Amino acid sequence: EDKVVQSPLSLVVHEGDTVTLNCSYEVTNFRSLLWYKQEKKAPTFLFMLTSSGIEKKSGRLSSILDKKELFSILNITATQTGDSAIYLCAVGEAGNNRKLIWGLGTSLAVNP
Amino acid sequence: EAGVVQSPRYKIIEKKQPVAFWCNPISGHNTLYWYRQNLGQGPELLIRYENEEAVDDSQLPKDRFSAERLKGVDSTLKIQPAELGDSAVYLCASSLVRANTEAFFGQGTRLTVV
């Protein structure tokens, strides 16, 4: 059965800390891996990764995919209280079955 | 460019009552998804449309849930009758029909069944 597993489930850090969120997957027909940030509303898109070893970066956030070991990490440097959210990982399937398989998310709390 | 628009934002109903949610996807997005999300969990797919065709509704509880996407644009999701366990956030998302495109979400409808 296809699945996406995120770790840790929750994390509490202080402002300025660096965090690394993990997403591992077992999906038969991998197409892409997506990271979303969810505050008290709908998920907002962060990154889409399709190739191994190519880092995507946006400000203090970066992400990379390892298709051999079947995982991705999301890094947040110099965390701020506004980074507090649930970070969701989803894997998109290839072919006609364009399903997104979601992890349960990592709940990040950044304390001042 | 307008994003995915959903209405209403919040809905409180008594159990056994019907309820409907509406979604307008991003212009030009052929793929439309309805998700249900419970607190502390990731989104759970209910149904996916490619244009007006429901291509994946395996997770839709068909005894009480129904959906339609007439003309391949707007979509409605209906629950009749609602049960207490249906309380959740219902998310609509859309994406382009081609490989390697991300899905964009609407703000969701928070349903509370009392």
Short mmCIF file of C-alpha atoms in Angstrom, two decimals:
data_model
loop_
_atom_site.label_atom_id
_atom_site.label_comp_id
_atom_site.label_asym_id
_atom_site.label_seq_id
_atom_site.Cartn_x
_atom_site.Cartn_y
_atom_site.Cartn_z
CA GLU A 1 0.00 0.00 0.00
CA ASP A 2 1.31 3.42 -0.95
CA LYS A 3 2.14 5.62 2.00
CA VAL A 4 3.84 8.83 3.05
CA VAL A 5 5.33 9.10 6.52
CA GLN A 6 6.41 12.34 8.10
CA SER A 7 8.59 12.83 11.14
CA PRO A 8 8.62 14.13 13.71
CA LEU A 9 4.88 14.48 14.29
CA SER A 10 5.46 17.60 16.33
CA LEU A 11 8.34 19.86 17.16
CA VAL A 12 8.84 22.83 19.48
CA VAL A 13 11.80 25.15 18.94
CA HIS A 14 12.91 28.66 19.83
CA GLU A 15 13.18 31.51 17.40
CA GLY A 16 16.44 31.41 15.53
CA ASP A 17 16.76 27.63 15.62
CA THR A 18 17.15 25.57 12.47
CA VAL A 19 14.73 22.69 11.92
CA THR A 20 14.70 19.73 9.57
CA LEU A 21 11.46 17.99 8.73
CA ASN A 22 11.44 14.56 7.17
CA CYS A 23 9.16 12.89 4.65
CA SER A 24 9.66 9.30 3.52
CA TYR A 25 7.48 7.55 1.01
CA GLU A 26 6.60 4.25 -0.55
CA VAL A 27 4.72 4.99 -3.73
CA THR A 28 4.60 2.68 -6.72
CA ASN A 29 4.53 5.26 -9.49
CA PHE A 30 6.29 8.32 -8.17
CA ARG A 31 5.82 11.57 -10.06
CA SER A 32 6.64 14.36 -7.63
CA LEU A 33 6.87 15.24 -3.96
CA LEU A 34 5.22 18.37 -2.67
CA TRP A 35 5.57 20.35 0.53
CA TYR A 36 2.76 22.49 1.87
CA LYS A 37 2.45 24.78 4.87
CA GLN A 38 -0.88 24.81 6.69
CA GLU A 39 -1.79 27.38 9.27
CA LYS A 40 -5.37 27.82 10.41
CA LYS A 41 -6.65 27.49 6.90
CA ALA A 42 -5.95 25.65 3.67
CA PRO A 43 -2.51 24.30 2.78
CA THR A 44 -0.32 26.70 0.84
CA PHE A 45 2.16 25.35 -1.64
CA LEU A 46 5.88 25.55 -0.81
CA PHE A 47 7.89 23.28 -3.10
CA MET A 48 7.56 20.60 -5.71
CA LEU A 49 10.45 18.20 -6.16
CA THR A 50 10.85 15.78 -9.02
CA SER A 51 14.60 15.19 -9.34
CA SER A 52 17.06 13.85 -6.80
CA GLY A 53 19.76 16.03 -5.37
CA ILE A 54 18.51 19.38 -6.65
CA GLU A 55 17.83 21.73 -3.78
CA LYS A 56 14.90 24.10 -4.02
CA LYS A 57 15.17 27.25 -1.98
CA SER A 58 12.82 30.03 -1.00
CA GLY A 59 14.14 32.47 1.56
CA ARG A 60 14.85 30.58 4.75
CA LEU A 61 13.18 27.42 3.49
CA SER A 62 14.86 24.76 1.38
CA SER A 63 14.07 21.23 0.37
CA ILE A 64 15.75 18.34 -1.34
CA LEU A 65 14.67 14.94 -2.62
CA ASP A 66 16.46 11.60 -2.55
CA LYS A 67 14.71 9.24 -4.94
CA LYS A 68 17.07 6.39 -4.17
CA GLU A 69 16.40 6.40 -0.44
CA LEU A 70 12.82 7.61 -0.98
CA PHE A 71 12.72 10.64 1.24
CA SER A 72 12.76 14.39 1.29
CA ILE A 73 13.73 16.95 3.89
CA LEU A 74 12.45 20.45 4.46
CA ASN A 75 14.86 22.80 6.21
CA ILE A 76 13.92 26.04 7.87
CA THR A 77 16.77 28.22 9.09
CA ALA A 78 16.56 31.10 11.57
CA THR A 79 13.01 30.13 12.47
CA GLN A 80 10.44 32.80 13.31
CA THR A 81 7.15 32.58 15.18
CA GLY A 82 5.39 32.97 11.84
CA ASP A 83 6.82 29.63 10.78
CA SER A 84 4.56 27.93 13.31
CA ALA A 85 2.28 25.71 11.27
CA ILE A 86 1.66 22.17 10.14
CA TYR A 87 3.95 21.16 7.31
CA LEU A 88 2.42 18.61 4.99
CA CYS A 89 4.19 16.36 2.54
CA ALA A 90 2.39 14.77 -0.39
CA VAL A 91 3.55 12.47 -3.16
CA GLY A 92 1.96 12.68 -6.58
CA GLU A 93 1.52 9.54 -8.62
CA ALA A 94 2.48 9.28 -12.26
CA GLY A 95 0.28 8.25 -15.11
CA ASN A 96 -3.46 8.58 -15.32
CA ASN A 97 -3.91 8.02 -11.61
CA ARG A 98 -2.89 11.53 -10.63
CA LYS A 99 -3.49 10.95 -6.96
CA LEU A 100 -1.79 12.88 -4.17
CA ILE A 101 -0.89 10.71 -1.19
CA TRP A 102 -0.60 12.76 1.97
CA GLY A 103 1.40 12.40 5.13
CA LEU A 104 -0.10 13.34 8.49
CA GLY A 105 2.08 16.42 8.76
CA THR A 106 4.59 17.81 11.22
CA SER A 107 3.28 20.36 13.66
CA LEU A 108 5.95 23.00 14.25
CA ALA A 109 5.72 25.50 17.08
CA VAL A 110 8.29 28.28 17.20
CA ASN A 111 8.43 30.02 20.55
CA PRO A 112 9.79 33.54 20.98
CA GLU B 1 -5.24 35.88 -10.61
CA ALA B 2 -7.97 34.59 -8.33
CA GLY B 3 -7.25 31.42 -6.43
CA VAL B 4 -9.58 28.56 -5.66
CA VAL B 5 -12.76 29.97 -4.15
CA GLN B 6 -14.93 28.01 -1.77
CA SER B 7 -18.14 28.84 0.01
CA PRO B 8 -19.36 28.96 2.62
CA ARG B 9 -16.36 29.36 4.91
CA TYR B 10 -18.22 27.97 7.90
CA LYS B 11 -21.36 25.93 8.30
CA ILE B 12 -23.10 24.64 11.39
CA ILE B 13 -25.99 22.24 10.92
CA GLU B 14 -27.94 19.75 12.93
CA LYS B 15 -27.43 16.08 12.22
CA LYS B 16 -29.65 14.58 9.57
CA GLN B 17 -29.82 17.89 7.74
CA PRO B 18 -28.41 18.31 4.22
CA VAL B 19 -25.47 20.56 3.42
CA ALA B 20 -23.74 21.65 0.23
CA PHE B 21 -20.36 23.15 -0.49
CA TRP B 22 -19.34 25.05 -3.59
CA CYS B 23 -15.96 25.37 -5.27
CA ASN B 24 -14.73 27.51 -8.15
CA PRO B 25 -11.28 26.35 -9.28
CA ILE B 26 -8.51 28.43 -10.77
CA SER B 27 -9.33 29.38 -14.33
CA GLY B 28 -8.00 26.82 -16.77
CA HIS B 29 -7.45 24.11 -14.18
CA ASN B 30 -9.03 20.93 -15.46
CA THR B 31 -8.39 18.81 -12.39
CA LEU B 32 -10.48 19.42 -9.30
CA TYR B 33 -10.21 17.65 -5.96
CA TRP B 34 -12.45 17.52 -2.92
CA TYR B 35 -10.69 16.64 0.32
CA ARG B 36 -11.84 16.17 3.88
CA GLN B 37 -9.45 17.03 6.65
CA ASN B 38 -9.91 16.16 10.30
CA LEU B 39 -7.99 17.89 13.04
CA GLY B 40 -4.40 16.71 13.24
CA GLN B 41 -4.56 14.71 10.03
CA GLY B 42 -3.60 15.19 6.43
CA PRO B 43 -6.21 15.78 3.73
CA GLU B 44 -8.21 12.71 2.71
CA LEU B 45 -9.27 12.59 -0.93
CA LEU B 46 -13.01 12.25 -1.48
CA ILE B 47 -13.25 12.70 -5.23
CA ARG B 48 -11.15 13.89 -8.16
CA TYR B 49 -12.47 15.27 -11.41
CA GLU B 50 -10.77 15.58 -14.76
CA ASN B 51 -12.95 18.16 -16.48
CA GLU B 52 -16.50 16.98 -15.78
CA GLU B 53 -15.59 13.33 -15.28
CA ALA B 54 -15.16 11.87 -11.80
CA VAL B 55 -12.05 9.74 -12.30
CA ASP B 56 -11.49 8.74 -8.67
CA ASP B 57 -14.37 8.59 -6.21
CA SER B 58 -13.32 5.43 -4.41
CA GLN B 59 -13.13 7.22 -1.04
CA LEU B 60 -16.47 9.02 -1.36
CA PRO B 61 -19.13 7.62 1.01
CA LYS B 62 -21.72 7.28 -1.68
CA ASP B 63 -24.62 6.53 0.61
CA ARG B 64 -24.69 10.11 1.81
CA PHE B 65 -22.15 12.08 -0.23
CA SER B 66 -22.56 13.24 -3.78
CA ALA B 67 -20.66 15.61 -6.02
CA GLU B 68 -21.01 17.13 -9.40
CA ARG B 69 -18.96 19.26 -11.72
CA LEU B 70 -21.22 20.45 -14.46
CA LYS B 71 -19.48 21.96 -17.48
CA GLY B 72 -16.12 21.01 -16.00
CA VAL B 73 -15.66 24.21 -14.01
CA ASP B 74 -17.47 24.78 -10.68
CA SER B 75 -18.21 21.88 -8.42
CA THR B 76 -20.55 21.16 -5.55
CA LEU B 77 -20.22 18.57 -2.82
CA LYS B 78 -23.34 17.54 -0.94
CA ILE B 79 -23.95 15.56 2.20
CA GLN B 80 -27.42 14.26 2.91
CA PRO B 81 -28.10 13.48 5.66
CA ALA B 82 -25.17 14.79 7.67
CA GLU B 83 -23.84 12.84 10.63
CA LEU B 84 -21.86 14.00 13.64
CA GLY B 85 -18.74 12.34 12.24
CA ASP B 86 -18.90 14.51 9.13
CA SER B 87 -17.62 17.48 11.11
CA ALA B 88 -14.36 18.42 9.40
CA VAL B 89 -12.83 20.93 7.02
CA TYR B 90 -13.74 20.28 3.41
CA LEU B 91 -11.06 21.46 1.03
CA CYS B 92 -11.27 21.98 -2.69
CA ALA B 93 -8.12 22.06 -4.79
CA SER B 94 -7.37 22.37 -8.48
CA SER B 95 -4.45 21.74 -10.78
CA LEU B 96 -3.59 21.69 -14.45
CA VAL B 97 -3.98 18.46 -16.36
CA ARG B 98 -0.40 17.66 -17.10
CA ALA B 99 2.46 15.96 -15.33
CA ASN B 100 4.28 17.55 -12.43
CA THR B 101 1.93 20.30 -11.41
CA GLU B 102 1.04 21.22 -7.89
CA ALA B 103 -2.47 21.50 -6.52
CA PHE B 104 -3.73 24.80 -5.17
CA PHE B 105 -6.20 24.83 -2.34
CA GLY B 106 -9.18 26.96 -1.49
CA GLN B 107 -9.75 28.27 2.03
CA GLY B 108 -11.94 25.35 2.90
CA THR B 109 -15.34 25.02 4.52
CA ARG B 110 -15.38 24.17 8.19
CA LEU B 111 -18.44 22.01 8.82
CA THR B 112 -19.75 21.42 12.31
CA VAL B 113 -22.57 18.94 12.74
CA VAL B 114 -24.34 19.20 16.09
#
